[in-house]
Coordinates of C-alpha atoms in Angstrom, one line a residue:
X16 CA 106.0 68.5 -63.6
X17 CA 106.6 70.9 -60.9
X18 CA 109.0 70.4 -58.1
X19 CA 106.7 70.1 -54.9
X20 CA 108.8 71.2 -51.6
X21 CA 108.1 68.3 -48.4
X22 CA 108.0 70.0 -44.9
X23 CA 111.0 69.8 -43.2
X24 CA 112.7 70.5 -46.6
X25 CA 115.2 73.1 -47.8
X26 CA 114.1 74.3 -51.1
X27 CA 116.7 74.0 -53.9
X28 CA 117.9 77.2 -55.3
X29 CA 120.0 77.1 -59.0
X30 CA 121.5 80.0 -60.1
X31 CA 122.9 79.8 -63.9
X32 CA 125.3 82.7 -64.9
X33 CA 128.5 83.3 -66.9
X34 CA 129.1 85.6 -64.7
X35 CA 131.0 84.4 -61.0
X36 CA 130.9 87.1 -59.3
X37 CA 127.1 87.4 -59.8
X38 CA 126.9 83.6 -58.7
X39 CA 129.0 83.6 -55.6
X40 CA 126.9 86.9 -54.7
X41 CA 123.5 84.9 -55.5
X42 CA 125.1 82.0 -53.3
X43 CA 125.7 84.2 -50.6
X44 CA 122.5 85.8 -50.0
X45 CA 120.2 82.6 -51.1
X46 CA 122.5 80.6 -48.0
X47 CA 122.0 83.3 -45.4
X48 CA 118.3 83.2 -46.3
X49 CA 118.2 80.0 -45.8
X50 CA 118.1 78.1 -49.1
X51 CA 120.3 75.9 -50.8
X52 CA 122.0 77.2 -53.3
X53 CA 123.4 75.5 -56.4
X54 CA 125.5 77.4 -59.2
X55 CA 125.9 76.5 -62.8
X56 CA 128.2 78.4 -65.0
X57 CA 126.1 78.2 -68.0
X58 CA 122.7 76.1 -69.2
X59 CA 124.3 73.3 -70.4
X60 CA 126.2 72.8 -66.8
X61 CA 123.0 73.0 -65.2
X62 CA 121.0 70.4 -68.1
X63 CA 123.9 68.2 -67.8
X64 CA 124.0 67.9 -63.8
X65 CA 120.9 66.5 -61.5
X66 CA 120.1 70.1 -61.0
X67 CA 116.9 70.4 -63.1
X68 CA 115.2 67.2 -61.2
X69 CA 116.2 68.8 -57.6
X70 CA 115.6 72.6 -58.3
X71 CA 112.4 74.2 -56.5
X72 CA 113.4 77.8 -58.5
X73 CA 115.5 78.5 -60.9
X74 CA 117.4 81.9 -61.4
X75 CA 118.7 82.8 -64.7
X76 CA 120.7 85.4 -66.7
X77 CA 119.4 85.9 -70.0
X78 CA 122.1 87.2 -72.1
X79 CA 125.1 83.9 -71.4
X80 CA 127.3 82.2 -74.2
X81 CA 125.6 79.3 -76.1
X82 CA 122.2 79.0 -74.9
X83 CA 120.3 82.2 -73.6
X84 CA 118.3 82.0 -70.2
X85 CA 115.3 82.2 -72.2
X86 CA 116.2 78.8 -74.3
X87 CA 117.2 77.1 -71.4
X88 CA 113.7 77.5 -69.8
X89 CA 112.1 76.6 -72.7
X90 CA 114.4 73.7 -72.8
X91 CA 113.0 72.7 -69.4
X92 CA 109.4 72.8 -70.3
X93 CA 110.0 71.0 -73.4
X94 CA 111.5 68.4 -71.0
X95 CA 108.4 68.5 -68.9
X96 CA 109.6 70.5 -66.1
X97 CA 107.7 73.7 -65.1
X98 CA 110.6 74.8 -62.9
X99 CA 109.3 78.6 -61.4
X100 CA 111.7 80.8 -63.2
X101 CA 113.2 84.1 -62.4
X102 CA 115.3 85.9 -65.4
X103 CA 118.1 88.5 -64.2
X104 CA 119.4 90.4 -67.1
X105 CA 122.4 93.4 -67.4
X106 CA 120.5 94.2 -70.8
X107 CA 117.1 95.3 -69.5
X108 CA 115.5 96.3 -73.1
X109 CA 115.7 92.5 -74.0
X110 CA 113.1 91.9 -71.1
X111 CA 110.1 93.4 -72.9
X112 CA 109.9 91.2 -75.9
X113 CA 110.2 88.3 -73.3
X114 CA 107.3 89.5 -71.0
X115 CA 105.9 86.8 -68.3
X116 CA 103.6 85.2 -70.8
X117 CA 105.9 82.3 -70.9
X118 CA 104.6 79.6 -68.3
X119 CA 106.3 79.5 -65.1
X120 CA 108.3 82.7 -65.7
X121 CA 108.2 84.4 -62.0
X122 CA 109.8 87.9 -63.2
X123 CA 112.4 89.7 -65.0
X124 CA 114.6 91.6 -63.2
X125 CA 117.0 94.1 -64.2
X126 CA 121.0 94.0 -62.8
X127 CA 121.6 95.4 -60.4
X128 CA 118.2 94.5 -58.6
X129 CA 118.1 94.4 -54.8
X130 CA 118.3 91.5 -52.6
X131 CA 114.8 92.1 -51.3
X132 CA 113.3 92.1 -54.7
X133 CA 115.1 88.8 -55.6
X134 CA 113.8 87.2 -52.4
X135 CA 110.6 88.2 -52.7
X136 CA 110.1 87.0 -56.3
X137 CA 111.5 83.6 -55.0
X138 CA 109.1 83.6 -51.8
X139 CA 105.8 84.0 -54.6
X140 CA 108.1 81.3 -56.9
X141 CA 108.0 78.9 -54.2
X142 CA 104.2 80.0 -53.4
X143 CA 103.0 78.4 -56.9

């Protein structure tokens, strides 16, 4: 099931990261774009919270303690939610073995990435 956005409607952002500093920078810019933006410090936050109903895209790291970015969307589609995906990772060689065969997987982007990249893999997320 994929999250449809109604006119008139903010999409829902979730960004899952260990990391804070990435989140609150990923909250930042996603805000002043216009989004709303939800943060999860790992998958399990985000599987155990309302989140995965709500989300329109989901953002990712890869590389996080207990279950990877890559389990977690599998997770999602096991669940029955095809939840447009983008994976951010600070361990770019990982992202070749992972590819964009998997369904819903938007892009993998390497940290640091620019904001414009990020937005515009979220614009063609959104798109689907």
């Amino acid at each position: 099931m994929t999250q449809q956005i109604q006119a008139g409607t903010t999409a829902v952002i979730a960004v899952v990261d260990d990391d804070e500093s990435v989140r609150t920078a990923l909250e930042g810019l996603l805000r002043s774009s216009g989004y709303q933006a939800r943060t999860y410090c790992d998958a399990l936050a985000f599987l155990d919270s309302a989140g995965p109903a709500d989300t329109h895209c989901l953002i990712s790291d890869i590389q996080m303690p207990g279950m990877s970015g890559v389990e977690l969307h599998e997770r999602l589609i096991t669940m029955g939610l095809r939840i447009p995906t983008i994976l951010i990772t600070a361990f770019p060689e990982a992202a070749p073995r992972i590819g964009t065969t998997m369904p819903g997987l938007i892009a993998c982007l390497p940290k640091p990435f620019s904001a414009d990249q990020l937005l515009e893999c979220i614009e063609n997320a959104l798109r689907q």
